[in-house]
Coordinates of C-alpha atoms in Angstrom, one line a residue:
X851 CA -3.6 12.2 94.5
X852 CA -1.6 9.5 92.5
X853 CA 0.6 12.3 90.6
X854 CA 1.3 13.9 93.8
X855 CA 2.4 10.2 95.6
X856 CA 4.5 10.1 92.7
X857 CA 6.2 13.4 92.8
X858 CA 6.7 12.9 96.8
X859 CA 8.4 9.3 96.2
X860 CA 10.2 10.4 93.3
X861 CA 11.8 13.4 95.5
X862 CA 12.5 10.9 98.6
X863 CA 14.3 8.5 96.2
X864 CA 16.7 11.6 94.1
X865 CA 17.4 12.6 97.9
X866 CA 18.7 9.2 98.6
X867 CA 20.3 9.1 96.1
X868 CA 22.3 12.3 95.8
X869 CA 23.0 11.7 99.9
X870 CA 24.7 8.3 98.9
X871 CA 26.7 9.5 96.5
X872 CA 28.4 12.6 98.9
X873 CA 28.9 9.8 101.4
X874 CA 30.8 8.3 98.8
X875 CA 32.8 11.2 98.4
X876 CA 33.5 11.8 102.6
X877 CA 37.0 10.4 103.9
X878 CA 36.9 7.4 105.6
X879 CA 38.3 9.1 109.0
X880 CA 38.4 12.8 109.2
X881 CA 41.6 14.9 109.6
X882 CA 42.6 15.7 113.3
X883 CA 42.1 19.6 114.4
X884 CA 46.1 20.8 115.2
X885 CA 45.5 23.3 118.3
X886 CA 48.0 25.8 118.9
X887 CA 50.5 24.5 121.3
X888 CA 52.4 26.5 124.3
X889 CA 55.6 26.5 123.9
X890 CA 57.6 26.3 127.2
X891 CA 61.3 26.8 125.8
X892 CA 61.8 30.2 126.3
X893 CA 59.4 31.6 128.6
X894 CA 55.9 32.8 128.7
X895 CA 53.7 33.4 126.0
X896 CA 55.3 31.9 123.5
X897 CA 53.5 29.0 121.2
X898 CA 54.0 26.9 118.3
X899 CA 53.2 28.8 114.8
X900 CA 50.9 25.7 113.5
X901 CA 52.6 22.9 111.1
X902 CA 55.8 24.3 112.3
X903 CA 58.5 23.9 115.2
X904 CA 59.1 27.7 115.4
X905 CA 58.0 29.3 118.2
X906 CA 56.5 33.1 118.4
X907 CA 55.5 35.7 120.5
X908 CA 52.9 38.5 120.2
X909 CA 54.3 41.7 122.2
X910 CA 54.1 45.1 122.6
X911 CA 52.8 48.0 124.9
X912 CA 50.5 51.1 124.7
X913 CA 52.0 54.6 125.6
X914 CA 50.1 58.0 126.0
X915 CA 52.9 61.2 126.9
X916 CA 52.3 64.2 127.5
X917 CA 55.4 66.6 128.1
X918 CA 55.1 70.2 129.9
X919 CA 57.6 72.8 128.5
X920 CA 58.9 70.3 126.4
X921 CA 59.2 67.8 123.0
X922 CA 57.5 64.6 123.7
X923 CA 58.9 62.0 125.5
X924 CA 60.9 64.5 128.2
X925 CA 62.6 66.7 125.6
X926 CA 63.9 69.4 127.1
X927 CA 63.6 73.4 125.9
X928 CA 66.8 73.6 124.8
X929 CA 66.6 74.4 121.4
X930 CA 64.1 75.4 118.6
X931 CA 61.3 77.9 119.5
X932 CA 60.9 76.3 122.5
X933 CA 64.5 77.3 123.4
X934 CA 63.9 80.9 122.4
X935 CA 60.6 80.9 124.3
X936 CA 58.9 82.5 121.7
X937 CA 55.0 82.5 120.6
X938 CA 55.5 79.7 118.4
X939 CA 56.0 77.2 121.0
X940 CA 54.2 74.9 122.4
X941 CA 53.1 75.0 126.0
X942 CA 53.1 71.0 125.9
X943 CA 53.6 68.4 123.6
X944 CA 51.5 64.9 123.3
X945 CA 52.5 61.6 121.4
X946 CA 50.0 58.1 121.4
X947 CA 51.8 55.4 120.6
X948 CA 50.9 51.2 119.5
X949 CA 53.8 49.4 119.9
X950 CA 53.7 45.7 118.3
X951 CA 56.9 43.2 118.8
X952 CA 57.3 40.0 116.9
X953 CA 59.8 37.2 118.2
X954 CA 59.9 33.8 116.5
X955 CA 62.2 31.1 117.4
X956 CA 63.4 28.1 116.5
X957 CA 65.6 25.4 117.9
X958 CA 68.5 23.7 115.4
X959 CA 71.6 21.4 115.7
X960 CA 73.3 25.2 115.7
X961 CA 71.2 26.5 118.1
X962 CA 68.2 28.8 118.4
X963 CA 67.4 31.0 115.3
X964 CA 65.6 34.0 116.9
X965 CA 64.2 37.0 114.5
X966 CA 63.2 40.2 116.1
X967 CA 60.9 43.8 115.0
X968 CA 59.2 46.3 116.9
X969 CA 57.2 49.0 114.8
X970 CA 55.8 51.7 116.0
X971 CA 52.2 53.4 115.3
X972 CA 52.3 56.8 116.6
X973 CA 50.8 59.9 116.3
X974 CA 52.1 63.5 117.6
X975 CA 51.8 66.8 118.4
X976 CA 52.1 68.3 115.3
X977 CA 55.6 69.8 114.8
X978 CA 56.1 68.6 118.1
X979 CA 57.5 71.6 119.9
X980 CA 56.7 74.7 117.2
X981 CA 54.1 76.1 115.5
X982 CA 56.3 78.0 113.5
X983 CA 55.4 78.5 109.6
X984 CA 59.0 77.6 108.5
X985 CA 58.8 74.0 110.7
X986 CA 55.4 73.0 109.2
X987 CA 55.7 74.7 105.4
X988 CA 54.4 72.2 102.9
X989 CA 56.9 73.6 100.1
X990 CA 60.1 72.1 102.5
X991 CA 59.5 68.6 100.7
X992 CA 59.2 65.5 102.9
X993 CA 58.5 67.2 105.8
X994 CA 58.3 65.0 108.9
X995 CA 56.7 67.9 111.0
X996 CA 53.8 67.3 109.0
X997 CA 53.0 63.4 109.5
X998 CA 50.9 64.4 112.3
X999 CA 47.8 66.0 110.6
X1000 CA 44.4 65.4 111.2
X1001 CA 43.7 61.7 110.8
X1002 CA 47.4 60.9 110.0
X1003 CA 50.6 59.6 112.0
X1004 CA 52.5 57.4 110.9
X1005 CA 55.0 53.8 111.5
X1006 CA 58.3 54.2 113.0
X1007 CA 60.7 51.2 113.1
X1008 CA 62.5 49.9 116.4
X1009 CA 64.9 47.1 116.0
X1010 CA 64.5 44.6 113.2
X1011 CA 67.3 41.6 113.8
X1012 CA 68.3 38.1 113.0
X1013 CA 70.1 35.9 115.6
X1014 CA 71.9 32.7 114.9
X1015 CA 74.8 31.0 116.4
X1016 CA 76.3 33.9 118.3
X1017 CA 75.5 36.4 115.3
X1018 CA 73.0 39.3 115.3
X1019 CA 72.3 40.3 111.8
X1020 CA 70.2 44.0 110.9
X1021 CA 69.0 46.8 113.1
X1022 CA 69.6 45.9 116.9
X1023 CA 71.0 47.9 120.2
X1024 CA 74.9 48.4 119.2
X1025 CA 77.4 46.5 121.1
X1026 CA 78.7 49.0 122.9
X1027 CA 75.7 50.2 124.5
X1028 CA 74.6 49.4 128.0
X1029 CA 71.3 47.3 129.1
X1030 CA 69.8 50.2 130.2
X1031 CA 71.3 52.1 127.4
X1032 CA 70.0 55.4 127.6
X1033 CA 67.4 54.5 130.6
X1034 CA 69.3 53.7 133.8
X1035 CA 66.0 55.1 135.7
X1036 CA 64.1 57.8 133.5
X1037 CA 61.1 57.6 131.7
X1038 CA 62.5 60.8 129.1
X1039 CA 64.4 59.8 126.2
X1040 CA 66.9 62.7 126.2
X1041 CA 69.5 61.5 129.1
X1042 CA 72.6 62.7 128.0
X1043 CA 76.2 61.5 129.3
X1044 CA 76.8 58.3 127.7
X1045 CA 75.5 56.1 124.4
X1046 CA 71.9 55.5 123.6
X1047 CA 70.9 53.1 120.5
X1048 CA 67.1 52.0 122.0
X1049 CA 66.3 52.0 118.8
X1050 CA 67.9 50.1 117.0
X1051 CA 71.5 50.4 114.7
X1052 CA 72.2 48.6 111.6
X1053 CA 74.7 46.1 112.6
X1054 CA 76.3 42.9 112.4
X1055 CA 77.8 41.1 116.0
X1056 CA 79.5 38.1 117.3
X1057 CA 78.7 37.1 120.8
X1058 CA 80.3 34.9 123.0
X1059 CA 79.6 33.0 126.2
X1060 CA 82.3 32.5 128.6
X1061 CA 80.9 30.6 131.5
X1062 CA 79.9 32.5 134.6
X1063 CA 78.0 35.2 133.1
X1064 CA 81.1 36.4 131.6
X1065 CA 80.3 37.4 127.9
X1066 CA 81.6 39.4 124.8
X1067 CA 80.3 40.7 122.1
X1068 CA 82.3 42.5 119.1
X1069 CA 80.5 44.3 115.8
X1070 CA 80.7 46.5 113.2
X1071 CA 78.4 49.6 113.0
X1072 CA 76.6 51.7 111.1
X1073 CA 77.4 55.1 112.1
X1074 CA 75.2 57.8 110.1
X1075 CA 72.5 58.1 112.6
X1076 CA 74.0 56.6 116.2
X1077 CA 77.7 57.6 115.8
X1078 CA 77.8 60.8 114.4
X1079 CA 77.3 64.3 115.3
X1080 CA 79.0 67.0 113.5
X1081 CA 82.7 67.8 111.2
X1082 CA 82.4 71.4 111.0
X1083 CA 84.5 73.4 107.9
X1084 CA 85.4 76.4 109.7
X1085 CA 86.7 78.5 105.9
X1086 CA 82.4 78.4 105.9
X1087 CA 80.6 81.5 107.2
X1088 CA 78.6 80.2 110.7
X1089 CA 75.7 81.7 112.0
X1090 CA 74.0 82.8 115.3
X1091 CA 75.0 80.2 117.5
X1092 CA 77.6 78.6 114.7
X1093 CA 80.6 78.3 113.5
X1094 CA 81.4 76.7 110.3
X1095 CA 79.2 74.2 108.3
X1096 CA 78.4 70.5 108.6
X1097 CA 80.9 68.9 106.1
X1098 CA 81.0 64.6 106.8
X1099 CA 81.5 62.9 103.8
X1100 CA 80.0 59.2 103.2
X1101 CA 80.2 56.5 105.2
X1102 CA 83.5 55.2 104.3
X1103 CA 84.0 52.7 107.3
X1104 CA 81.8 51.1 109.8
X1105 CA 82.6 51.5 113.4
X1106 CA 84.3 49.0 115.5
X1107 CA 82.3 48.2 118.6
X1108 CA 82.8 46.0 121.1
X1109 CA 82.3 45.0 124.8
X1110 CA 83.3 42.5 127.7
X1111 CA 80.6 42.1 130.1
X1112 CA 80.0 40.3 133.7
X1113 CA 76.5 39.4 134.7
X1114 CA 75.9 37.8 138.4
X1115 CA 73.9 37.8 141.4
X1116 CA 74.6 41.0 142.7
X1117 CA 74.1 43.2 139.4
X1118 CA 76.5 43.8 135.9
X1119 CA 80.2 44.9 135.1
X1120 CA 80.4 45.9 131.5
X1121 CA 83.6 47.8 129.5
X1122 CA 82.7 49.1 125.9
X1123 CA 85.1 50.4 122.8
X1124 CA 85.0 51.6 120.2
X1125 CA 86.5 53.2 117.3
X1126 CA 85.2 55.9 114.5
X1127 CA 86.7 56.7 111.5
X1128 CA 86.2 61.3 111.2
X1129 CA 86.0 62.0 107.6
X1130 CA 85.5 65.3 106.1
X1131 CA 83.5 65.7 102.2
X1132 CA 85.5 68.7 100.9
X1133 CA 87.5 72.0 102.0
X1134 CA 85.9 74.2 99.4
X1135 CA 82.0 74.5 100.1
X1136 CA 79.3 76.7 99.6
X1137 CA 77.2 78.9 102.0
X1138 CA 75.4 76.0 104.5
X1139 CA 77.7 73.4 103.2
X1140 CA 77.0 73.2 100.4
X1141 CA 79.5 71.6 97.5
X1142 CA 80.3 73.6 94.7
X1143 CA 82.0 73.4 91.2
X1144 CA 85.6 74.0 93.2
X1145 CA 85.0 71.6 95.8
X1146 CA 86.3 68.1 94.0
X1147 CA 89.4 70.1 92.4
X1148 CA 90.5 71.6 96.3
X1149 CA 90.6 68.2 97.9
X1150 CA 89.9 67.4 101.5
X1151 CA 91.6 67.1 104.6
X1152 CA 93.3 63.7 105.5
X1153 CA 90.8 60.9 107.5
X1154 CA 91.3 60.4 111.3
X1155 CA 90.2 58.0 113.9
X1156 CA 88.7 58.8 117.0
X1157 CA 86.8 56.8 119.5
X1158 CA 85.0 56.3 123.0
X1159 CA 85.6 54.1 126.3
X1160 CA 82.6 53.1 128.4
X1161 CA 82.5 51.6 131.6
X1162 CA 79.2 50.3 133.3
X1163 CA 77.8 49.1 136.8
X1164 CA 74.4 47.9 137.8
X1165 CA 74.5 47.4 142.0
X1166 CA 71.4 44.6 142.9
X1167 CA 70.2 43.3 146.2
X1168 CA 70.0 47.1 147.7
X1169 CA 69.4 46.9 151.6
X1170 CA 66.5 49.6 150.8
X1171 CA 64.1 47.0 149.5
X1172 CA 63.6 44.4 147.3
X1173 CA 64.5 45.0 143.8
X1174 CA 66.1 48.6 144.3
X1175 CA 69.2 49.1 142.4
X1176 CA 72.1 51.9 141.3
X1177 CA 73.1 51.7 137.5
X1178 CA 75.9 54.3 136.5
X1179 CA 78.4 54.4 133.0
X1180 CA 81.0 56.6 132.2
X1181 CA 82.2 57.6 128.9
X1182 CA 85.5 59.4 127.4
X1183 CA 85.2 60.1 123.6
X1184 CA 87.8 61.6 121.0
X1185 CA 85.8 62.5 117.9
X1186 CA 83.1 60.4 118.8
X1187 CA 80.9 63.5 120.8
X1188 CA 78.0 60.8 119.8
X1189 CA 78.7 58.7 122.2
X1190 CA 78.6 61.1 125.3
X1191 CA 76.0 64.1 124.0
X1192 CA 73.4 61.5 122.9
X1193 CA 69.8 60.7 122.8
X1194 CA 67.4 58.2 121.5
X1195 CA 67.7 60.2 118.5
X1196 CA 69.9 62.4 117.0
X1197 CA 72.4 64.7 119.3
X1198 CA 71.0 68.4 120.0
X1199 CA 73.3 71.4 119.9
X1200 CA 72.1 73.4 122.7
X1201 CA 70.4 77.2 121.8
X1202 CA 69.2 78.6 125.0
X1203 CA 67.1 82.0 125.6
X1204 CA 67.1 83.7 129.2
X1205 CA 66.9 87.1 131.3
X1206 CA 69.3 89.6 131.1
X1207 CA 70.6 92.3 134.0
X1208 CA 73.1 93.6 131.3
X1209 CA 72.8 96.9 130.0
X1210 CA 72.2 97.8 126.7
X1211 CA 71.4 93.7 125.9
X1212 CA 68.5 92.5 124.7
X1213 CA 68.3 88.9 126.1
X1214 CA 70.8 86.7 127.1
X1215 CA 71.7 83.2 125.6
X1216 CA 73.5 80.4 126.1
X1217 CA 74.7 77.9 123.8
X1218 CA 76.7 75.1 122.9
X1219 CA 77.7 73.4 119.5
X1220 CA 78.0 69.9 119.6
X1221 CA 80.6 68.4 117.0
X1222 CA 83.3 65.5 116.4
X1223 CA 85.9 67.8 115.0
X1224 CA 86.3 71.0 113.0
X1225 CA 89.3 71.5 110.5
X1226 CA 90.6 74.5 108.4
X1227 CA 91.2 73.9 105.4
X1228 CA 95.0 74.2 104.5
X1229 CA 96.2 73.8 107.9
X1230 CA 99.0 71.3 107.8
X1231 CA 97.2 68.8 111.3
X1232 CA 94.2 68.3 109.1
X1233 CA 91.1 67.5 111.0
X1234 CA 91.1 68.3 115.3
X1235 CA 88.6 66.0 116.8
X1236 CA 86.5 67.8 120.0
X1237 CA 87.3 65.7 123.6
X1238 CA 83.5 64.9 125.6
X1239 CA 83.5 63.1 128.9
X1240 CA 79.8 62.0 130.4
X1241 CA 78.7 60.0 133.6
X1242 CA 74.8 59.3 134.1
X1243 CA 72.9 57.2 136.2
X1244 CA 69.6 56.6 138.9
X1245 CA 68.9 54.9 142.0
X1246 CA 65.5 52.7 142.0
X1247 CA 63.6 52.4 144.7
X1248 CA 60.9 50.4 144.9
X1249 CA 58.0 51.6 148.1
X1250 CA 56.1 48.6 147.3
X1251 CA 54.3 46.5 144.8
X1252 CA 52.5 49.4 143.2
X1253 CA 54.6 52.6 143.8
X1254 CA 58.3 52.7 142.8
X1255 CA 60.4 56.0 142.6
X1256 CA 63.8 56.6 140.6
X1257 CA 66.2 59.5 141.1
X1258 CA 68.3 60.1 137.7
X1259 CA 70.7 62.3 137.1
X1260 CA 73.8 63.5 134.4
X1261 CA 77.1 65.5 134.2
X1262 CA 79.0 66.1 131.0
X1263 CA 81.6 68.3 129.3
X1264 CA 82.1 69.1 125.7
X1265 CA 86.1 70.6 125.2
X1266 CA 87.7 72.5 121.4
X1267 CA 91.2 72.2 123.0
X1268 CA 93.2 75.0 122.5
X1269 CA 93.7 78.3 122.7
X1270 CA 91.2 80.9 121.9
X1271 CA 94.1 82.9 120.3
X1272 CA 95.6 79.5 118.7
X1273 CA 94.2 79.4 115.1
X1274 CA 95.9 76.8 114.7
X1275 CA 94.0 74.7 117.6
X1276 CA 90.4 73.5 117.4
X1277 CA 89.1 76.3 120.0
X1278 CA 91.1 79.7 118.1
X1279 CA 89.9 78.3 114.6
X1280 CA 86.3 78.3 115.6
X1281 CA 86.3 81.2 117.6
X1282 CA 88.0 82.9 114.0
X1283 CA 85.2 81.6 112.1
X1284 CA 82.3 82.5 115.1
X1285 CA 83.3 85.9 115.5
X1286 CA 84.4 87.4 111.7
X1287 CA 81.7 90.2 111.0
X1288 CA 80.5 90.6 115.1
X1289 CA 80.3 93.3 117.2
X1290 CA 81.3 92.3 120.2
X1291 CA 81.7 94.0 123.3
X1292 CA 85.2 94.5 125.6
X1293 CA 84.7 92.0 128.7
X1294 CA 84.1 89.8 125.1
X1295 CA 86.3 86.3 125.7
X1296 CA 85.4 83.8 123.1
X1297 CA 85.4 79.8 124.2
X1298 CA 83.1 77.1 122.5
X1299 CA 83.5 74.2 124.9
X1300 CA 80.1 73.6 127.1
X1301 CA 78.9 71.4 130.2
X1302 CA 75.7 69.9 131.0
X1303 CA 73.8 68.8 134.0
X1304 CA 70.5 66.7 134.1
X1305 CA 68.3 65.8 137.2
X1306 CA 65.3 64.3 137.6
X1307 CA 62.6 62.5 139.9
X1308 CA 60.5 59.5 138.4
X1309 CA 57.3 58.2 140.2
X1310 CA 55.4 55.3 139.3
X1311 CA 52.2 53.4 140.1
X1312 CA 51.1 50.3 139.3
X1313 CA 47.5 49.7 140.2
X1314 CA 47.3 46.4 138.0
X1315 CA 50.2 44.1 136.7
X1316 CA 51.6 45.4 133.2
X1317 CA 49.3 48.7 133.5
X1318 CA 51.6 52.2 134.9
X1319 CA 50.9 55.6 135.5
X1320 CA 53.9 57.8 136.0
X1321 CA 55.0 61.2 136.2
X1322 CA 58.9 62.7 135.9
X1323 CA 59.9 66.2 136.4
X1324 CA 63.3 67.1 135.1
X1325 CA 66.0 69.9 134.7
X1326 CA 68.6 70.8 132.5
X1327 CA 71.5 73.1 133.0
X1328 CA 74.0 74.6 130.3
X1329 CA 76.9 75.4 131.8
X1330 CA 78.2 77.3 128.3
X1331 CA 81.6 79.6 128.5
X1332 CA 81.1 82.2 126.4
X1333 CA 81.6 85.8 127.9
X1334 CA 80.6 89.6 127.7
X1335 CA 77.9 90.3 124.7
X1336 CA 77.5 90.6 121.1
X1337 CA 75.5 92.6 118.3
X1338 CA 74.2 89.0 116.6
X1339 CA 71.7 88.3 113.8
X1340 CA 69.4 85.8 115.9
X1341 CA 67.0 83.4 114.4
X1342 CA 63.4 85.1 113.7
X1343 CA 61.2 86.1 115.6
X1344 CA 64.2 87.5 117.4
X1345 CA 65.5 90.9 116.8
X1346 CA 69.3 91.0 115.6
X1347 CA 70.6 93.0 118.4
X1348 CA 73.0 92.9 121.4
X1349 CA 72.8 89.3 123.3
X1350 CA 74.5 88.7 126.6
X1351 CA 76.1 85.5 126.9
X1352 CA 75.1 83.6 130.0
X1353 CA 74.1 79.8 131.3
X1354 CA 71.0 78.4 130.9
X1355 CA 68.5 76.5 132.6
X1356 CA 65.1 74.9 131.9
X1357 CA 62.7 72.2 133.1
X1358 CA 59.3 69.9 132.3
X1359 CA 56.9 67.8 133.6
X1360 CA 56.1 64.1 131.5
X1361 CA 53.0 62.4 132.6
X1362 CA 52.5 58.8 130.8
X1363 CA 50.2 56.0 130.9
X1364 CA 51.1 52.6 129.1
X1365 CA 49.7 49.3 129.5
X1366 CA 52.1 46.8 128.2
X1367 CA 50.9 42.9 126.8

């Protein structure tokens, strides 16, 4: 009993003492918690990144599209497999899509420092629009088609950009876009007839305020993805729906961008410029463009500028209901076709497949290459740049708070200038090139330049706030002005065999669901 007393005091008196000695150790008066603060500056949910004055805010929406007879996101048939129609396309086309936004900013004696990125985590159809063996080959090298396998996707970036003191520094919406850019009312990402850089450009801009909502902003461009389409060599064999070959040097200036714009009350007045330096790699090229051991020795056709005018209007306070609205822009472009035959993405050229009534043809088709300028090489006026004109625009109408309906539409025209039987204008050089080694028939008239037509009807419902289910049906219409028929070596699975030229015409159906937060 005594040795157990004496263990129990013993153990009672270490306690103590080990307990006064982490008292020792404790702070006199324990640190305050720091809570994360709302920060009211500029708008909702923004708060204070702890130990800091910068403010941020989490962002970003959730997007499930499906797209009937079409590439996701409203892509139209007009090129591809799904333009020929053949058994290697796809009936319909899905992408999921994550998209996170990061804004931090932070107020100086210069004024606010705001930084900017969106990325993407998507996942899509895979191929997108084709099933075909030559899209999805493994041996093709960094295939994009093939992202989407099973338990795969992949991050896409948006717009990553630095904003101080009137300057955007890094990937942002280009200067001489619109608001809307290339979504006055659609849900579809492929609404031609003016500029679209959603995405994002690399960039730098100066913007400045006027007083009055007056603003302007002026920039210099990157122009490899946004600004560029095609500078075709026509002394290079074409192909089906082809002339010449793809031959744009380097980026050897930016473009100059710019825009005054007028925001009030009653909606937005906005003119846009800017100008684009055409510059050609080489006049002697391989088969597909190519370079070859005789390309640097033969030199290249002098530089040229071209460029594109934009004007914009956004009509508010409708007396259809609250919050309707009309936004239209207009564009004129002179080696710039970028800026009127564009998408979020890259511009298509148009390859169309259709019925025939013709005897003796097989099919018809329709087509229309999209290009900056084309040039001969040895012809003494150098490189001719291509003329595109585009207006586009939607009226939106909202019913009520939960159903709102837009009605979007687009006209444009792609012109060669020239003569057909000019070889030395843009139209009779390409029509040289398109029609060496064809048989074509006698009503046979040979003219590159194009037109297009877009329509569509959006419908939206909002059950909840920042939660919509919508569905769009669109057309498209190639108005190409090619005539009579030829004996052409078509793109497998088609047979090469006599084609009637004729317009074109196609249309889907997008059905989305996004929540945004």
């Amino acid at each position: 009993m005594n040795l157990i007393k004496s263990l129990v005091l013993g153990s009672a008196a270490g306690l103590v003492a080990l307990s006064g000695a982490q008292a020792a150790d404790l702070p006199v008066k324990a640190k305050a918690v720091e809570y994360v603060r709302v920060c009211s500056l500029y708008g909702a949910g923004f708060f204070y990144i702890p130990g800091t004055d910068t403010c941020i805010k989490l962002g970003g929406y959730l997007r499930v599209d499906t797209t009937f007879n079409g590439g996701v996101y409203g892509s139209p048939a007009w090129n591809g497999d799904i333009g020929q129609g053949n058994r290697y396309r796809d009936y319909f086309s899905a992408r999921s899509r994550l998209a996170l936004t990061v804004d931090t900013r932070t107020a100086t004696e210069y004024g606010v420092v705001r930084t900017f990125g969106q990325a993407n985590i998507q996942f899509t159809t895979l191929g997108n629009n084709t099933f075909n063996p030559n899209s999805l080959a493994t041996n093709l090298g960094n295939n994009a088609n093939l992202l989407d396998s099973a338990g795969s996707g992949y991050v896409a970036v948006d717009q990553i950009f630095l904003q101080f003191a009137g300057f955007t520094f890094g990937k942002s919406v280009s200067a001489f876009a619109t608001p809307w850019n290339g979504y006055p009312g659609n849900n579809n990402s492929n609404l031609m007839g003016g500029h679209d850089s959603v995405t994002g450009v690399n960039n730098i801009q100066y913007t400045a305020q006027f007083g009055n909502g007056v603003s302007g902003t002026i920039g210099l461009d990157e122009p490899t993805v946004y600004n560029r389409t095609s500078l075709l060599n026509l002394s290079v064999p074409g192909g089906f729906a082809t002339a010449g070959a793809q031959s744009y040097g380097g980026v050897h200036a930016p473009d100059i961008v710019g825009n005054i714009r007028v925001d009030q009350a009653w909606g937005l007045f906005q003119v846009s410029g800017m100008a684009h330096l055409v510059n050609a790699s080489y006049n002697v090229l391989g088969a597909g463009g190519v370079p070859t051991a005789l390309s640097e020795i033969n030199g290249h056709p002098e530089d040229k500028w071209g460029g594109a005018v934009m004007a914009a209007l956004q009509i508010k306070n409708l007396p259809t209901g609250a919050g309707d609205d009309i936004k239209i822009d207009a564009t004129y472009a002179k080696g710039a076709t970028k800026q009127v035959v564009s998408t979020s993405g890259a511009s298509p050229s148009f390859v169309m497949f259709g019925d025939t009534g013709r005897a003796g043809a097989y099919q018809s088709v329709g087509f229309g290459q999209t290009a900056d300028g084309v040039f001969l090489p040895g012809a003494t006026d150098g490189i001719k740049l291509v003329d595109a004109w585009g207006i586009r625009g939607a009226f939106n109408h909202n019913w009520d708070p939960y159903w709102s309906t837009s009605l979007w539409g687009s006209y444009g025209q792609v012109r060669y200038g020239g003569s057909a039987l000019d070889i030395t204008s843009a139209r009779g050089a390409w029509c040289a090139n398109y029609v060496a080694g064809k048989a074509v028939s006698a009503d046979f008239s040979c003219n590159p330049d194009f037109n297009f037509a877009q329509v569509g009807l959006t419908t939206r419902w909002t059950p909840v706030k920042n939660l919509t289910f919508s569905a769009e049906v669109g057309a498209f219409f190639l108005d190409q002005k090619m005539n009579g028929a030829a004996t052409l070596a078509a793109t497998a699975p088609k047979p090469s065999t006599v084609y009637e030229f004729k317009d074109q015409s196609t249309v889907f159906l997008n059905v989305r669901a996004q929540r945004n937060f």
